[in-house]
XYZ file of C-alpha atoms in Angstrom:
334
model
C 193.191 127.290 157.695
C 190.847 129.902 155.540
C 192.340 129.776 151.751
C 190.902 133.254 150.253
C 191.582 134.078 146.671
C 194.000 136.783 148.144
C 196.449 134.116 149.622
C 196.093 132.145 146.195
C 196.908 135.644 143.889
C 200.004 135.963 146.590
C 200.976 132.577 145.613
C 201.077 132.991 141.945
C 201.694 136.059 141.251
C 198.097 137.084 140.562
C 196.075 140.164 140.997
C 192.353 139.928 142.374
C 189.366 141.275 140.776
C 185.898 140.633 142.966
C 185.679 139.570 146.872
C 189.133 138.886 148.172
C 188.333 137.337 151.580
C 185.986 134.381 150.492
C 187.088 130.952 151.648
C 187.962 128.632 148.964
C 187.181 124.443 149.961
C 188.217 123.087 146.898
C 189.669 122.459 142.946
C 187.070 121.438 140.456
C 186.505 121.447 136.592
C 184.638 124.759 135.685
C 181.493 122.772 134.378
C 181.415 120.388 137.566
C 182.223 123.477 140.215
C 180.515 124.552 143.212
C 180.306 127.238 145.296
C 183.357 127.267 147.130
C 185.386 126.108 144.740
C 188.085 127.022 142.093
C 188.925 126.760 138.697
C 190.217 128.602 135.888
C 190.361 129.602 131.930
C 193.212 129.360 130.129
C 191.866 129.713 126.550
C 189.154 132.452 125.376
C 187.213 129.971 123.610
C 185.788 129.460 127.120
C 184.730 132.631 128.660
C 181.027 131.323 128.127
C 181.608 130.354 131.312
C 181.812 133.035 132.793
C 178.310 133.219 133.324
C 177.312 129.926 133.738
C 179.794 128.378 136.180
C 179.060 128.312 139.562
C 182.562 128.372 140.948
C 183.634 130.941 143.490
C 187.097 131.755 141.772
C 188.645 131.183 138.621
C 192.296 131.915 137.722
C 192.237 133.686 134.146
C 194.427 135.259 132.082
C 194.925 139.038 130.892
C 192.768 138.872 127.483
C 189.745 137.592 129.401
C 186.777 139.535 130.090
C 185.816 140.990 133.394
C 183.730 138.413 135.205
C 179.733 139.672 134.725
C 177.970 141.601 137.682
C 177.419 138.245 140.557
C 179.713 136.062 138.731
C 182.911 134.532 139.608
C 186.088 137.033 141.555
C 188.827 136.332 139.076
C 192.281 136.107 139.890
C 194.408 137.390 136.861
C 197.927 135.655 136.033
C 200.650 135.735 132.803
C 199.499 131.859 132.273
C 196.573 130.539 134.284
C 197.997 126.986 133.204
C 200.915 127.158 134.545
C 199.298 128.879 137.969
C 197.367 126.077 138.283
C 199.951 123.794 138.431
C 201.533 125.411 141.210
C 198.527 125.541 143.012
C 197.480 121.773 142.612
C 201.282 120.845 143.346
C 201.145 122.764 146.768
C 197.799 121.046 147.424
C 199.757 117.357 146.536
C 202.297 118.681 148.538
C 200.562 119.095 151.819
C 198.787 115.630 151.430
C 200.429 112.859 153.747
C 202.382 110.436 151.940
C 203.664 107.233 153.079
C 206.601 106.453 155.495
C 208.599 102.890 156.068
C 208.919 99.434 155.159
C 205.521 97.344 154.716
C 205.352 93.799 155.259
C 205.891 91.485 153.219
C 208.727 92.648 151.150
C 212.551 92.166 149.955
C 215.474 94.423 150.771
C 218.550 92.803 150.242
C 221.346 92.529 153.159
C 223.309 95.659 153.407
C 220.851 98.387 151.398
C 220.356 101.160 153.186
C 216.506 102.518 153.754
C 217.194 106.236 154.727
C 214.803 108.220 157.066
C 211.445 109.193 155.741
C 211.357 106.373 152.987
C 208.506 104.307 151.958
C 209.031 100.557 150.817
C 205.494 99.085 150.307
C 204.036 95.517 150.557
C 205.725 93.264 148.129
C 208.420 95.301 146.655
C 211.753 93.741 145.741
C 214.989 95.781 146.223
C 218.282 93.914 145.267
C 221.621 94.060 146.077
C 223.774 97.351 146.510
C 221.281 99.297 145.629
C 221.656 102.917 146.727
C 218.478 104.855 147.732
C 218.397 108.932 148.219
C 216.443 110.287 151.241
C 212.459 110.444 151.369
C 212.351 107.759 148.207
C 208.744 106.506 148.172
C 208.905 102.660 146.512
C 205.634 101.344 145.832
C 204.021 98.038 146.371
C 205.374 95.425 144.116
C 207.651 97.372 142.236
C 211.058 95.690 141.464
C 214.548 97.565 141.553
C 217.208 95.272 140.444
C 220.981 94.851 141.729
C 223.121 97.901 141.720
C 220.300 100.491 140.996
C 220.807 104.196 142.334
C 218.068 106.190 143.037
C 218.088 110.230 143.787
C 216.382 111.913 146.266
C 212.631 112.544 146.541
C 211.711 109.875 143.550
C 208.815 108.028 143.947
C 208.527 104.275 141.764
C 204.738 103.626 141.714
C 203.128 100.667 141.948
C 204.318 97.301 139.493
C 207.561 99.670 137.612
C 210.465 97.589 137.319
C 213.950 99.072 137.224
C 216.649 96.761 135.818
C 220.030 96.171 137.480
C 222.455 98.871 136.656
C 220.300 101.639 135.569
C 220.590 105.140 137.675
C 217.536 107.359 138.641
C 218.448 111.058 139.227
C 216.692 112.979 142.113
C 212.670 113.934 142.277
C 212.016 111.984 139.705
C 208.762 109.836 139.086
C 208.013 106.468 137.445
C 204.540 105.516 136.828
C 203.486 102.096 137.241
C 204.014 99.510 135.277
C 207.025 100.852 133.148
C 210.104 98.881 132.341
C 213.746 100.703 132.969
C 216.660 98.708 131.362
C 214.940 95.837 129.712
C 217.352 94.878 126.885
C 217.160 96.597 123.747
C 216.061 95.023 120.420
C 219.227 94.080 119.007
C 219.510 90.910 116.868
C 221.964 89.804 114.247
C 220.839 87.917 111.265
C 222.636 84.483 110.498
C 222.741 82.929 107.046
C 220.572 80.262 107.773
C 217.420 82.699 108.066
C 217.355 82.938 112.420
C 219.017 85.770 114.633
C 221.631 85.668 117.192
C 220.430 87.612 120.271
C 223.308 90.663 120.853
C 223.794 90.855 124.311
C 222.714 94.103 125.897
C 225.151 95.198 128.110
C 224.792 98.941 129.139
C 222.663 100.466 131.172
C 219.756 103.507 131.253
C 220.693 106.630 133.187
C 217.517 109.150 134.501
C 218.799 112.750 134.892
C 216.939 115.120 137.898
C 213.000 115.952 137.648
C 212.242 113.462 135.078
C 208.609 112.002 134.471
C 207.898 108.305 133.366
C 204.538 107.509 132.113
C 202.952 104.584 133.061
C 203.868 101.368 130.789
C 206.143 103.627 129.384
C 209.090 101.119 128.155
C 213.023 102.544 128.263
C 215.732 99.691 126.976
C 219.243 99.689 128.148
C 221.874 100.693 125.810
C 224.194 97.754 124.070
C 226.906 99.112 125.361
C 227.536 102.785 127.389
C 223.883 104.231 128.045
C 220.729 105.299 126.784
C 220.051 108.494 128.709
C 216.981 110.380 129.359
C 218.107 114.583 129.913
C 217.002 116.519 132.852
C 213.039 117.792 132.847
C 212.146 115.189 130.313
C 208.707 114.506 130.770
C 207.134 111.052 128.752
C 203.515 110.039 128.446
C 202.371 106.713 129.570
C 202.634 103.634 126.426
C 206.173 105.168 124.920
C 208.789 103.102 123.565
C 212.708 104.207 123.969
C 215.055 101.797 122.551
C 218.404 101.180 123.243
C 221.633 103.773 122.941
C 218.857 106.707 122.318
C 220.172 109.883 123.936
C 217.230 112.414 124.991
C 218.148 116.206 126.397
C 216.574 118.244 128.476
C 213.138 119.270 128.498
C 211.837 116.933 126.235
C 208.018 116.041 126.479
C 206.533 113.335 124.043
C 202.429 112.268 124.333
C 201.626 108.856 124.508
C 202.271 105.213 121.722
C 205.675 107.466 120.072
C 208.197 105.571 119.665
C 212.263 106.735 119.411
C 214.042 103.613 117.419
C 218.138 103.144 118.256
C 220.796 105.336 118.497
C 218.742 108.294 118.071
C 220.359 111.508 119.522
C 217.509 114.246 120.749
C 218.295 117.269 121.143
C 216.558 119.635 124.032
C 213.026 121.392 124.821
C 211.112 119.662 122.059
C 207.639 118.704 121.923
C 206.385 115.384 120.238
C 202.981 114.454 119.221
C 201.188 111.268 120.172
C 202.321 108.191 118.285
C 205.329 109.740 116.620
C 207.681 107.747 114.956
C 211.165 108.676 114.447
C 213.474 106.340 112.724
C 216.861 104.902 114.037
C 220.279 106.861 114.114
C 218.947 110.328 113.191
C 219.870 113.294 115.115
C 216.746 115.542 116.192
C 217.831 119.025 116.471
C 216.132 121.653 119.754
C 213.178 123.424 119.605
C 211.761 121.032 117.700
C 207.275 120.495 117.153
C 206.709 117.456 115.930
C 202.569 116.669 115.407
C 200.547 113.621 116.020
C 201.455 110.452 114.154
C 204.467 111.891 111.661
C 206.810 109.431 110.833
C 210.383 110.915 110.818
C 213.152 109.533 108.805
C 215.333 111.967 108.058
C 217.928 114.434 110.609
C 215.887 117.167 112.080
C 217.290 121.396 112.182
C 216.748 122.740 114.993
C 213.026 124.724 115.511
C 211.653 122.733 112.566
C 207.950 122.114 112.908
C 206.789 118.967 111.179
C 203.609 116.672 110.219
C 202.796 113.786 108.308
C 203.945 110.999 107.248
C 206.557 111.095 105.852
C 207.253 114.103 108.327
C 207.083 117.358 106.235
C 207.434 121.195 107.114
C 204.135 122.353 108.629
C 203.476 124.806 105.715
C 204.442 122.495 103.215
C 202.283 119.891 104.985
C 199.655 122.218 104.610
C 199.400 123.389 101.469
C 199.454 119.340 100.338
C 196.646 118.669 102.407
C 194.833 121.663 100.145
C 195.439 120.024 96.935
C 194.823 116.333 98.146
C 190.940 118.034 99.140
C 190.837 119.255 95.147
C 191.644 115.883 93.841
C 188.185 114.833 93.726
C 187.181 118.213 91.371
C 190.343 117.666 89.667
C 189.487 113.957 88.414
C 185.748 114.991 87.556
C 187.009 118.182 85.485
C 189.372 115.875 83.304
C 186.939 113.288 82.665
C 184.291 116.020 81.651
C 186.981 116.923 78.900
């Protein structure tokens, strides 16, 4: 089937500027592209290419310029980001994906593979678990006793989901991270060593959630430690035990969300973020790369550093830690 960029603007919303019948063949970054293929600007900084990239099409948003006289047809959207997401998930979509039960592998007596599932070589699937329709298990993943898995989730390769825990529907789990592994709770005893607390809750996965791969996510001590709906985690994160995350969350990779922490919904945290056990994290919360939080959060508060300031504040200190130096010279000149 012809793709033209008149199909694509139909798609998302988009209005077409330049030829509206050529055939598109393919995605590709705007300094790699071809004729043929598509790609887009999202940020002004790069309207350069506009005139240098040899794509056929580019989705771009309504502060760009027009595209120069033999350059790219433009197709113009609110968000070109978010256009090209839909875009690249209706190309995912139409690729074939894998159906039924590979050899070798272990489903225990009684568990139920529905139609238009995918168990793959070497995959381990224990006892009364409970798998929604079209889930896609990948080879040599493990999902432990009693596990319930929604509809349309895929486990990729090497994740491991502890007995107990519950997966909600279309959700995905990268490979190689660890659902329900115990959390870090140790008591001290007077002689100077630690009696291990036994972990007995469990980690529950709401609808449309995103696990990153090696991404770890400990089971509660007791109850659950919950992940909301549309949560989306980076790969190398660290969620310990009884931490309650709402909806909408996303978090880049190596942060790390100690005990009992309660998280509020559509926040945004910065790679290797640290916030500190038992605090409550507010909505509508920016928190930037590497701050170190150890204090309750309001809601919409924006915060760097370490410790975690207000932006502004943040700011302004990183303005007079930069005069230090002419500070120090100008006293010892006195």
């Amino acid at each position: 089937m012809k793709i033209t960029p008149l199909m694509i603007a139909s798609m998302v919303g988009g209005e077409v500027e330049g030829d509206k019948d050529l055939e598109i063949t393919g995605f590709a970054k705007i300094e790699e592209a071809v004729a043929g293929q598509i790609s887009f600007i999202s940020n002004p900084k790069y309207v350069h290419y506009l005139s240098t990239t040899k794509a056929s099409v580019l989705l771009v948003g309504k502060d760009i310029p027009s595209s120069p006289d033999g350059g790219p047809t433009l197709i113009r959207v609110t968000d070109p980001y978010v256009a090209i997401a839909k875009l690249l998930q209706a190309y995912q979509s139409m690729q074939p994906r894998p159906t039924g039960i590979e050899q070798p592998c272990y489903v225990s007596e009684g568990v139920e593979i529905p139609e238009g599932s995918y168990i793959g070589a070497f995959a381990y699937i224990g006892k009364n678990v409970h798998l929604g329709k079209n889930v896609a298990i990948y080879p040599q993943a493990y999902v432990g006793d009693n596990v319930t898995i929604g509809d349309d989730t895929v486990i990729r390769q090497g994740a491991k989901i502890y007995e107990g825990c519950s997966i909600g529907h279309r959700c995905v789990i990268h490979a190689g991270a660890v659902i329900g592994a115990d959390g870090f709770g140790f008591a001290p005893k007077p002689d100077g060593s630690y009696e291990k607390i036994p972990q007995i809750g469990n980690v529950i996965i709401e609808d449309d959630v995103e696990i990153g791969a090696n991404t770890t996510i400990d089971r509660a001590t007791f109850g659950s430690t919950k992940i909301g709906q549309g949560t989306k985690l980076d790969n190398l994160i660290q969620v310990a035990h009884n931490v309650t995350m709402g909806k909408n969350n996303v978090s880049a990779a190596q942060a790390g969300f100690a005990g009992s922490t309660h998280i509020g919904d559509n926040n945004m945290f910065g790679g290797q973020v640290g916030i500190a056990g038992h605090l409550k994290i507010g909505s509508g919360v920016e928190i930037g790369a590497q701050s170190g939080v150890h204090t309750d959060v309001a809601d919409k508060a924006r915060l760097l550093g370490y410790p975690a300031l207000p932006a502004i504040q943040f700011a302004k200190m990183q303005v007079y830690l930069s005069r230090l130096p002419e500070i120090f010279k100008h006293n010892n000149s006195n």
